[in-house]
């Protein structure tokens, strides 16, 4: 009876000793034990050879697989050749994941090994990126290291964002698309990531995806002026003018003192020939910043376009009068001629209204060292129409006109 009572206690002690021995790293497979010694001696190839023998005998040997992951990790970071290094890292990931799937108790050990590899790989990417300042090819190397970092931890958006930036710095923007996509899928919420990816979609003929991405970003960052501007530009490029107008109007209503919103809205109104509204928005932009050269320029353009429309109306009326003159009474003829003269005065008035903002635009743009040829050409046209011929000659060279055109 005494023996019977003591036996379970002895069994428990035996099991405890066995578990402690296992925790100390003792393995029943001599090849695994040999690989541990090889790893301590940094003889990676011999260690991998021993582990392969162990795995040939038992492919589900999780201890051998976990140890193989560590050996591959150390061998990878001792190897400076990018291709060989990355191949070793990918094999490391495979071994670690196999070990964890066979024995979930190894999850923490495997995760720690992957964390070490991730940090080391990310550091390699940063170092290569910094070398790219003197050698553009290093940006591609950096992108590859960041990509491998992301393969180690696919939930790491930082790895993919840096991969994308590395490709952009390497002048390989198309290769940045997938990394940006993976970054967003991994939880990246940086406004620039949305902007840059949307811009790449636009560049590579994927406009609808770009608009959808910018619309999502605009909901996340309603105060971000860059995102709003790019969304509006995307609408324009895709021919969705009505959407663009609605967005611009909302932006102006929300921030009436934002000169950029006023300028953008006014410029788009010029484009859709809603000139009176355009003038109001552009004048508001100038009121907010008197040195807003582009706003002055587009205000002048709005007046010129209005004058051109009036001129077209004059031409139509004149043609109609010529065709119908013989069938009209003197009073009818005089009435129509009076209407044409009135429109001529209106045309001159509109060209005259364009002069001041165009002169301001020329002064501001030239003062900033920017090309003012387009402004000068518009100004030349306006001066001629209001019979300021000397002033027209003074801007002819700036407008790109030869002496013979003066």
GROMACS .gro file of C-alpha atoms in nm:
model
  406
    1UNK     CA    1   0.000   0.000   0.000
    2UNK     CA    2   0.284   0.238   0.076
    3UNK     CA    3   0.444   0.173  -0.261
    4UNK     CA    4   0.113   0.225  -0.433
    5UNK     CA    5   0.074   0.564  -0.267
    6UNK     CA    6   0.426   0.679  -0.345
    7UNK     CA    7   0.436   0.575  -0.711
    8UNK     CA    8   0.239   0.867  -0.854
    9UNK     CA    9   0.468   1.105  -0.665
   10UNK     CA   10   0.775   0.946  -0.815
   11UNK     CA   11   0.616   0.962  -1.160
   12UNK     CA   12   0.545   1.329  -1.116
   13UNK     CA   13   0.902   1.395  -1.012
   14UNK     CA   14   1.026   1.206  -1.315
   15UNK     CA   15   0.804   1.409  -1.547
   16UNK     CA   16   0.923   1.734  -1.390
   17UNK     CA   17   1.284   1.635  -1.439
   18UNK     CA   18   1.206   1.548  -1.801
   19UNK     CA   19   1.036   1.880  -1.868
   20UNK     CA   20   1.316   2.074  -1.704
   21UNK     CA   21   1.566   1.888  -1.914
   22UNK     CA   22   1.368   1.979  -2.226
   23UNK     CA   23   1.358   2.346  -2.128
   24UNK     CA   24   1.735   2.341  -2.088
   25UNK     CA   25   1.757   2.262  -2.457
   26UNK     CA   26   1.846   1.896  -2.454
   27UNK     CA   27   1.723   1.715  -2.762
   28UNK     CA   28   1.670   1.351  -2.827
   29UNK     CA   29   1.812   1.401  -3.177
   30UNK     CA   30   2.195   1.411  -3.185
   31UNK     CA   31   2.190   1.604  -3.512
   32UNK     CA   32   1.991   1.886  -3.352
   33UNK     CA   33   2.238   1.890  -3.061
   34UNK     CA   34   2.525   1.900  -3.308
   35UNK     CA   35   2.358   2.189  -3.494
   36UNK     CA   36   2.337   2.387  -3.168
   37UNK     CA   37   2.712   2.351  -3.121
   38UNK     CA   38   2.772   2.443  -3.485
   39UNK     CA   39   2.560   2.757  -3.441
   40UNK     CA   40   2.763   2.862  -3.136
   41UNK     CA   41   3.076   2.816  -3.348
   42UNK     CA   42   2.912   3.015  -3.634
   43UNK     CA   43   2.955   2.718  -3.867
   44UNK     CA   44   2.622   2.779  -4.035
   45UNK     CA   45   2.657   2.536  -4.324
   46UNK     CA   46   2.748   2.249  -4.094
   47UNK     CA   47   2.458   2.337  -3.868
   48UNK     CA   48   2.216   2.339  -4.161
   49UNK     CA   49   2.355   2.003  -4.276
   50UNK     CA   50   2.290   1.849  -3.934
   51UNK     CA   51   1.940   1.995  -3.922
   52UNK     CA   52   1.861   1.864  -4.268
   53UNK     CA   53   1.953   1.512  -4.154
   54UNK     CA   54   1.722   1.551  -3.855
   55UNK     CA   55   1.439   1.680  -4.077
   56UNK     CA   56   1.490   1.402  -4.329
   57UNK     CA   57   1.425   1.159  -4.046
   58UNK     CA   58   1.130   1.360  -3.910
   59UNK     CA   59   0.993   1.647  -4.126
   60UNK     CA   60   0.766   1.751  -3.836
   61UNK     CA   61   1.055   1.805  -3.595
   62UNK     CA   62   0.950   2.152  -3.477
   63UNK     CA   63   1.265   2.196  -3.268
   64UNK     CA   64   1.483   2.138  -3.572
   65UNK     CA   65   1.272   2.378  -3.778
   66UNK     CA   66   1.290   2.652  -3.514
   67UNK     CA   67   1.665   2.608  -3.480
   68UNK     CA   68   1.698   2.611  -3.860
   69UNK     CA   69   1.523   2.948  -3.863
   70UNK     CA   70   1.777   3.089  -3.616
   71UNK     CA   71   2.070   2.946  -3.813
   72UNK     CA   72   1.937   3.093  -4.138
   73UNK     CA   73   1.885   3.429  -3.966
   74UNK     CA   74   2.242   3.449  -3.840
   75UNK     CA   75   2.381   3.328  -4.171
   76UNK     CA   76   2.172   3.586  -4.358
   77UNK     CA   77   2.298   3.877  -4.152
   78UNK     CA   78   2.655   3.759  -4.194
   79UNK     CA   79   2.608   3.773  -4.572
   80UNK     CA   80   2.648   4.112  -4.745
   81UNK     CA   81   2.531   4.002  -5.091
   82UNK     CA   82   2.171   4.129  -5.123
   83UNK     CA   83   2.045   3.842  -5.339
   84UNK     CA   84   2.193   3.568  -5.119
   85UNK     CA   85   2.092   3.751  -4.802
   86UNK     CA   86   1.728   3.791  -4.909
   87UNK     CA   87   1.706   3.426  -5.020
   88UNK     CA   88   1.825   3.319  -4.674
   89UNK     CA   89   1.574   3.547  -4.504
   90UNK     CA   90   1.288   3.399  -4.705
   91UNK     CA   91   1.401   3.046  -4.607
   92UNK     CA   92   1.422   3.163  -4.245
   93UNK     CA   93   1.061   3.285  -4.256
   94UNK     CA   94   0.947   2.953  -4.398
   95UNK     CA   95   1.129   2.751  -4.129
   96UNK     CA   96   1.003   2.966  -3.843
   97UNK     CA   97   0.645   2.952  -3.968
   98UNK     CA   98   0.660   2.574  -4.010
   99UNK     CA   99   0.792   2.532  -3.656
  100UNK     CA  100   0.514   2.748  -3.514
  101UNK     CA  101   0.240   2.573  -3.708
  102UNK     CA  102   0.359   2.229  -3.590
  103UNK     CA  103   0.408   2.334  -3.227
  104UNK     CA  104   0.210   2.641  -3.116
  105UNK     CA  105   0.412   2.643  -2.792
  106UNK     CA  106   0.699   2.777  -3.002
  107UNK     CA  107   0.501   3.087  -3.104
  108UNK     CA  108   0.673   3.320  -2.860
  109UNK     CA  109   1.020   3.187  -2.942
  110UNK     CA  110   0.955   3.217  -3.315
  111UNK     CA  111   0.807   3.568  -3.277
  112UNK     CA  112   1.117   3.683  -3.092
  113UNK     CA  113   1.337   3.544  -3.369
  114UNK     CA  114   1.129   3.723  -3.630
  115UNK     CA  115   1.139   4.048  -3.435
  116UNK     CA  116   1.517   4.038  -3.428
  117UNK     CA  117   1.530   3.967  -3.801
  118UNK     CA  118   1.279   4.245  -3.876
  119UNK     CA  119   1.473   4.507  -3.683
  120UNK     CA  120   1.801   4.404  -3.844
  121UNK     CA  121   1.652   4.396  -4.193
  122UNK     CA  122   1.483   4.734  -4.148
  123UNK     CA  123   1.818   4.877  -4.037
  124UNK     CA  124   1.979   4.743  -4.354
  125UNK     CA  125   1.711   4.921  -4.554
  126UNK     CA  126   1.779   5.250  -4.377
  127UNK     CA  127   2.153   5.217  -4.433
  128UNK     CA  128   2.106   5.145  -4.805
  129UNK     CA  129   1.860   5.435  -4.833
  130UNK     CA  130   2.118   5.670  -4.683
  131UNK     CA  131   2.380   5.543  -4.928
  132UNK     CA  132   2.135   5.629  -5.204
  133UNK     CA  133   2.216   5.996  -5.154
  134UNK     CA  134   2.545   5.928  -5.333
  135UNK     CA  135   2.445   5.628  -5.544
  136UNK     CA  136   2.092   5.602  -5.686
  137UNK     CA  137   2.119   5.225  -5.728
  138UNK     CA  138   2.126   5.189  -5.351
  139UNK     CA  139   1.764   5.306  -5.336
  140UNK     CA  140   1.661   4.986  -5.514
  141UNK     CA  141   1.866   4.784  -5.268
  142UNK     CA  142   1.693   4.968  -4.984
  143UNK     CA  143   1.353   4.892  -5.137
  144UNK     CA  144   1.437   4.522  -5.146
  145UNK     CA  145   1.543   4.520  -4.780
  146UNK     CA  146   1.227   4.705  -4.678
  147UNK     CA  147   1.024   4.457  -4.881
  148UNK     CA  148   1.186   4.167  -4.700
  149UNK     CA  149   1.114   4.339  -4.369
  150UNK     CA  150   0.750   4.343  -4.472
  151UNK     CA  151   0.763   3.975  -4.558
  152UNK     CA  152   0.892   3.904  -4.207
  153UNK     CA  153   0.603   4.096  -4.052
  154UNK     CA  154   0.331   4.151  -4.318
  155UNK     CA  155   0.135   4.367  -4.074
  156UNK     CA  156   0.415   4.623  -4.066
  157UNK     CA  157   0.297   4.917  -4.276
  158UNK     CA  158   0.623   5.105  -4.209
  159UNK     CA  159   0.824   4.852  -4.409
  160UNK     CA  160   0.605   4.887  -4.716
  161UNK     CA  161   0.583   5.268  -4.693
  162UNK     CA  162   0.962   5.290  -4.688
  163UNK     CA  163   0.985   5.045  -4.976
  164UNK     CA  164   0.755   5.269  -5.179
  165UNK     CA  165   0.956   5.582  -5.100
  166UNK     CA  166   1.279   5.402  -5.189
  167UNK     CA  167   1.141   5.315  -5.533
  168UNK     CA  168   1.024   5.672  -5.586
  169UNK     CA  169   1.370   5.801  -5.498
  170UNK     CA  170   1.513   5.545  -5.741
  171UNK     CA  171   1.298   5.700  -6.019
  172UNK     CA  172   1.095   5.378  -6.042
  173UNK     CA  173   0.756   5.516  -5.939
  174UNK     CA  174   0.556   5.234  -6.096
  175UNK     CA  175   0.725   4.989  -5.859
  176UNK     CA  176   0.600   5.198  -5.565
  177UNK     CA  177   0.234   5.120  -5.635
  178UNK     CA  178   0.218   4.773  -5.477
  179UNK     CA  179   0.417   4.873  -5.164
  180UNK     CA  180   0.184   5.170  -5.107
  181UNK     CA  181  -0.115   4.938  -5.153
  182UNK     CA  182   0.029   4.687  -4.905
  183UNK     CA  183   0.105   4.967  -4.658
  184UNK     CA  184  -0.256   5.086  -4.662
  185UNK     CA  185  -0.382   4.730  -4.635
  186UNK     CA  186  -0.154   4.684  -4.331
  187UNK     CA  187  -0.312   4.983  -4.160
  188UNK     CA  188  -0.110   5.284  -4.272
  189UNK     CA  189  -0.316   5.600  -4.233
  190UNK     CA  190  -0.067   5.867  -4.342
  191UNK     CA  191  -0.229   6.126  -4.567
  192UNK     CA  192   0.077   6.131  -4.795
  193UNK     CA  193   0.046   5.759  -4.861
  194UNK     CA  194  -0.305   5.814  -4.998
  195UNK     CA  195  -0.192   6.116  -5.198
  196UNK     CA  196   0.111   5.952  -5.354
  197UNK     CA  197  -0.068   5.629  -5.440
  198UNK     CA  198  -0.359   5.822  -5.592
  199UNK     CA  199  -0.110   6.024  -5.797
  200UNK     CA  200   0.050   5.703  -5.922
  201UNK     CA  201  -0.291   5.567  -6.018
  202UNK     CA  202  -0.350   5.884  -6.220
  203UNK     CA  203  -0.008   5.859  -6.385
  204UNK     CA  204  -0.054   5.496  -6.483
  205UNK     CA  205  -0.404   5.528  -6.626
  206UNK     CA  206  -0.605   5.413  -6.326
  207UNK     CA  207  -0.803   5.735  -6.266
  208UNK     CA  208  -1.113   5.580  -6.109
  209UNK     CA  209  -0.902   5.407  -5.844
  210UNK     CA  210  -0.719   5.733  -5.779
  211UNK     CA  211  -1.044   5.922  -5.728
  212UNK     CA  212  -1.186   5.653  -5.498
  213UNK     CA  213  -0.869   5.663  -5.288
  214UNK     CA  214  -0.872   6.042  -5.264
  215UNK     CA  215  -1.241   6.043  -5.172
  216UNK     CA  216  -1.165   5.803  -4.887
  217UNK     CA  217  -0.870   6.016  -4.778
  218UNK     CA  218  -1.082   6.330  -4.794
  219UNK     CA  219  -1.331   6.171  -4.553
  220UNK     CA  220  -1.046   6.085  -4.318
  221UNK     CA  221  -0.874   6.424  -4.348
  222UNK     CA  222  -1.144   6.682  -4.430
  223UNK     CA  223  -0.909   6.968  -4.339
  224UNK     CA  224  -0.618   6.855  -4.558
  225UNK     CA  225  -0.587   7.111  -4.837
  226UNK     CA  226  -0.345   6.899  -5.044
  227UNK     CA  227  -0.586   6.605  -5.055
  228UNK     CA  228  -0.877   6.831  -5.147
  229UNK     CA  229  -0.679   7.001  -5.422
  230UNK     CA  230  -0.565   6.670  -5.570
  231UNK     CA  231  -0.916   6.528  -5.554
  232UNK     CA  232  -1.051   6.830  -5.738
  233UNK     CA  233  -0.776   6.803  -5.997
  234UNK     CA  234  -0.858   6.435  -6.040
  235UNK     CA  235  -1.223   6.520  -6.098
  236UNK     CA  236  -1.122   6.771  -6.364
  237UNK     CA  237  -0.885   6.533  -6.538
  238UNK     CA  238  -1.156   6.267  -6.551
  239UNK     CA  239  -1.415   6.512  -6.682
  240UNK     CA  240  -1.625   6.507  -6.363
  241UNK     CA  241  -1.660   6.886  -6.360
  242UNK     CA  242  -1.988   6.889  -6.168
  243UNK     CA  243  -1.833   6.694  -5.881
  244UNK     CA  244  -1.535   6.925  -5.881
  245UNK     CA  245  -1.756   7.234  -5.868
  246UNK     CA  246  -1.956   7.090  -5.579
  247UNK     CA  247  -1.637   7.008  -5.386
  248UNK     CA  248  -1.490   7.353  -5.451
  249UNK     CA  249  -1.810   7.523  -5.339
  250UNK     CA  250  -1.818   7.314  -5.021
  251UNK     CA  251  -1.455   7.399  -4.952
  252UNK     CA  252  -1.516   7.773  -4.998
  253UNK     CA  253  -1.829   7.763  -4.783
  254UNK     CA  254  -1.635   7.580  -4.512
  255UNK     CA  255  -1.330   7.809  -4.524
  256UNK     CA  256  -1.420   8.138  -4.692
  257UNK     CA  257  -1.087   8.291  -4.594
  258UNK     CA  258  -0.883   8.021  -4.767
  259UNK     CA  259  -0.729   8.188  -5.072
  260UNK     CA  260  -0.638   7.856  -5.237
  261UNK     CA  261  -0.997   7.736  -5.229
  262UNK     CA  262  -1.118   8.068  -5.369
  263UNK     CA  263  -0.856   8.058  -5.644
  264UNK     CA  264  -0.928   7.696  -5.739
  265UNK     CA  265  -1.303   7.747  -5.742
  266UNK     CA  266  -1.273   8.066  -5.947
  267UNK     CA  267  -1.035   7.906  -6.195
  268UNK     CA  268  -1.272   7.613  -6.249
  269UNK     CA  269  -1.563   7.853  -6.297
  270UNK     CA  270  -1.359   8.022  -6.572
  271UNK     CA  271  -1.315   7.681  -6.731
  272UNK     CA  272  -1.691   7.618  -6.740
  273UNK     CA  273  -1.755   7.974  -6.865
  274UNK     CA  274  -1.935   8.096  -6.552
  275UNK     CA  275  -1.736   8.415  -6.569
  276UNK     CA  276  -1.928   8.645  -6.335
  277UNK     CA  277  -1.905   8.390  -6.054
  278UNK     CA  278  -1.540   8.330  -6.141
  279UNK     CA  279  -1.459   8.699  -6.112
  280UNK     CA  280  -1.617   8.712  -5.766
  281UNK     CA  281  -1.410   8.416  -5.640
  282UNK     CA  282  -1.082   8.538  -5.790
  283UNK     CA  283  -1.133   8.889  -5.654
  284UNK     CA  284  -1.190   8.732  -5.311
  285UNK     CA  285  -0.865   8.537  -5.343
  286UNK     CA  286  -0.680   8.859  -5.429
  287UNK     CA  287  -0.844   9.039  -5.138
  288UNK     CA  288  -0.696   8.770  -4.913
  289UNK     CA  289  -0.352   8.798  -5.078
  290UNK     CA  290  -0.280   9.099  -5.294
  291UNK     CA  291   0.038   8.932  -5.426
  292UNK     CA  292  -0.138   8.618  -5.551
  293UNK     CA  293   0.000   8.633  -5.905
  294UNK     CA  294  -0.192   8.340  -6.048
  295UNK     CA  295  -0.519   8.477  -5.915
  296UNK     CA  296  -0.450   8.812  -6.088
  297UNK     CA  297  -0.368   8.625  -6.408
  298UNK     CA  298  -0.685   8.415  -6.406
  299UNK     CA  299  -0.895   8.719  -6.321
  300UNK     CA  300  -0.756   8.890  -6.629
  301UNK     CA  301  -0.823   8.572  -6.828
  302UNK     CA  302  -1.184   8.569  -6.710
  303UNK     CA  303  -1.238   8.922  -6.842
  304UNK     CA  304  -1.069   8.840  -7.173
  305UNK     CA  305  -1.283   8.529  -7.217
  306UNK     CA  306  -1.593   8.736  -7.150
  307UNK     CA  307  -1.474   8.985  -7.413
  308UNK     CA  308  -1.410   8.706  -7.661
  309UNK     CA  309  -1.763   8.575  -7.609
  310UNK     CA  310  -1.900   8.925  -7.671
  311UNK     CA  311  -1.686   8.949  -7.983
  312UNK     CA  312  -1.833   8.621  -8.110
  313UNK     CA  313  -2.181   8.758  -8.045
  314UNK     CA  314  -2.094   9.071  -8.243
  315UNK     CA  315  -1.976   8.860  -8.534
  316UNK     CA  316  -2.298   8.658  -8.537
  317UNK     CA  317  -2.513   8.971  -8.525
  318UNK     CA  318  -2.311   9.140  -8.795
  319UNK     CA  319  -2.338   8.837  -9.024
  320UNK     CA  320  -2.711   8.818  -8.965
  321UNK     CA  321  -2.753   9.190  -9.040
  322UNK     CA  322  -2.563   9.158  -9.366
  323UNK     CA  323  -2.776   8.865  -9.471
  324UNK     CA  324  -3.107   9.031  -9.382
  325UNK     CA  325  -3.030   9.399  -9.449
  326UNK     CA  326  -3.225   9.414  -9.774
  327UNK     CA  327  -3.539   9.296  -9.599
  328UNK     CA  328  -3.516   9.532  -9.302
  329UNK     CA  329  -3.649   9.882  -9.257
  330UNK     CA  330  -3.416  10.173  -9.181
  331UNK     CA  331  -3.529  10.176  -8.818
  332UNK     CA  332  -3.467   9.802  -8.782
  333UNK     CA  333  -3.121   9.840  -8.934
  334UNK     CA  334  -3.036  10.130  -8.704
  335UNK     CA  335  -3.160   9.937  -8.402
  336UNK     CA  336  -2.942   9.637  -8.484
  337UNK     CA  337  -2.642   9.856  -8.559
  338UNK     CA  338  -2.694  10.027  -8.226
  339UNK     CA  339  -2.694   9.691  -8.050
  340UNK     CA  340  -2.371   9.593  -8.224
  341UNK     CA  341  -2.209   9.925  -8.125
  342UNK     CA  342  -2.319   9.873  -7.764
  343UNK     CA  343  -2.167   9.526  -7.767
  344UNK     CA  344  -1.848   9.672  -7.912
  345UNK     CA  345  -1.831   9.914  -7.619
  346UNK     CA  346  -1.889   9.623  -7.380
  347UNK     CA  347  -1.608   9.427  -7.547
  348UNK     CA  348  -1.369   9.720  -7.503
  349UNK     CA  349  -1.479   9.763  -7.143
  350UNK     CA  350  -1.405   9.397  -7.067
  351UNK     CA  351  -1.062   9.407  -7.228
  352UNK     CA  352  -0.996   9.721  -7.028
  353UNK     CA  353  -1.099   9.542  -6.707
  354UNK     CA  354  -0.843   9.271  -6.785
  355UNK     CA  355  -0.551   9.516  -6.799
  356UNK     CA  356  -0.502   9.590  -6.428
  357UNK     CA  357  -0.502   9.229  -6.303
  358UNK     CA  358  -0.275   9.126  -6.590
  359UNK     CA  359  -0.031   9.410  -6.515
  360UNK     CA  360  -0.029   9.297  -6.151
  361UNK     CA  361   0.028   8.937  -6.255
  362UNK     CA  362   0.320   9.038  -6.476
  363UNK     CA  363   0.479   9.241  -6.197
  364UNK     CA  364   0.437   8.965  -5.937
  365UNK     CA  365   0.549   8.676  -6.157
  366UNK     CA  366   0.852   8.859  -6.292
  367UNK     CA  367   0.942   8.967  -5.940
  368UNK     CA  368   0.940   8.602  -5.837
  369UNK     CA  369   1.159   8.509  -6.135
  370UNK     CA  370   0.880   8.315  -6.307
  371UNK     CA  371   0.799   8.301  -6.678
  372UNK     CA  372   0.546   8.573  -6.765
  373UNK     CA  373   0.514   8.513  -7.139
  374UNK     CA  374   0.153   8.394  -7.118
  375UNK     CA  375   0.061   8.697  -6.911
  376UNK     CA  376   0.234   8.930  -7.156
  377UNK     CA  377   0.052   8.776  -7.452
  378UNK     CA  378  -0.283   8.833  -7.281
  379UNK     CA  379  -0.178   9.183  -7.183
  380UNK     CA  380  -0.066   9.262  -7.540
  381UNK     CA  381  -0.407   9.155  -7.671
  382UNK     CA  382  -0.587   9.368  -7.412
  383UNK     CA  383  -0.376   9.677  -7.484
  384UNK     CA  384  -0.446   9.648  -7.857
  385UNK     CA  385  -0.820   9.616  -7.798
  386UNK     CA  386  -0.830   9.932  -7.586
  387UNK     CA  387  -0.606  10.115  -7.834
  388UNK     CA  388  -0.306  10.143  -7.600
  389UNK     CA  389  -0.062  10.064  -7.880
  390UNK     CA  390   0.252  10.201  -7.711
  391UNK     CA  391   0.187   9.982  -7.412
  392UNK     CA  392   0.126   9.687  -7.644
  393UNK     CA  393   0.469   9.743  -7.801
  394UNK     CA  394   0.627   9.757  -7.457
  395UNK     CA  395   0.519   9.398  -7.380
  396UNK     CA  396   0.558   9.256  -7.731
  397UNK     CA  397   0.901   9.107  -7.666
  398UNK     CA  398   0.788   8.955  -7.337
  399UNK     CA  399   0.489   8.807  -7.521
  400UNK     CA  400   0.720   8.646  -7.773
  401UNK     CA  401   0.609   8.854  -8.068
  402UNK     CA  402   0.859   8.960  -8.335
  403UNK     CA  403   0.904   9.322  -8.443
  404UNK     CA  404   0.708   9.253  -8.758
  405UNK     CA  405   0.404   9.173  -8.543
  406UNK     CA  406   0.429   9.499  -8.357
   0.00000   0.00000   0.00000
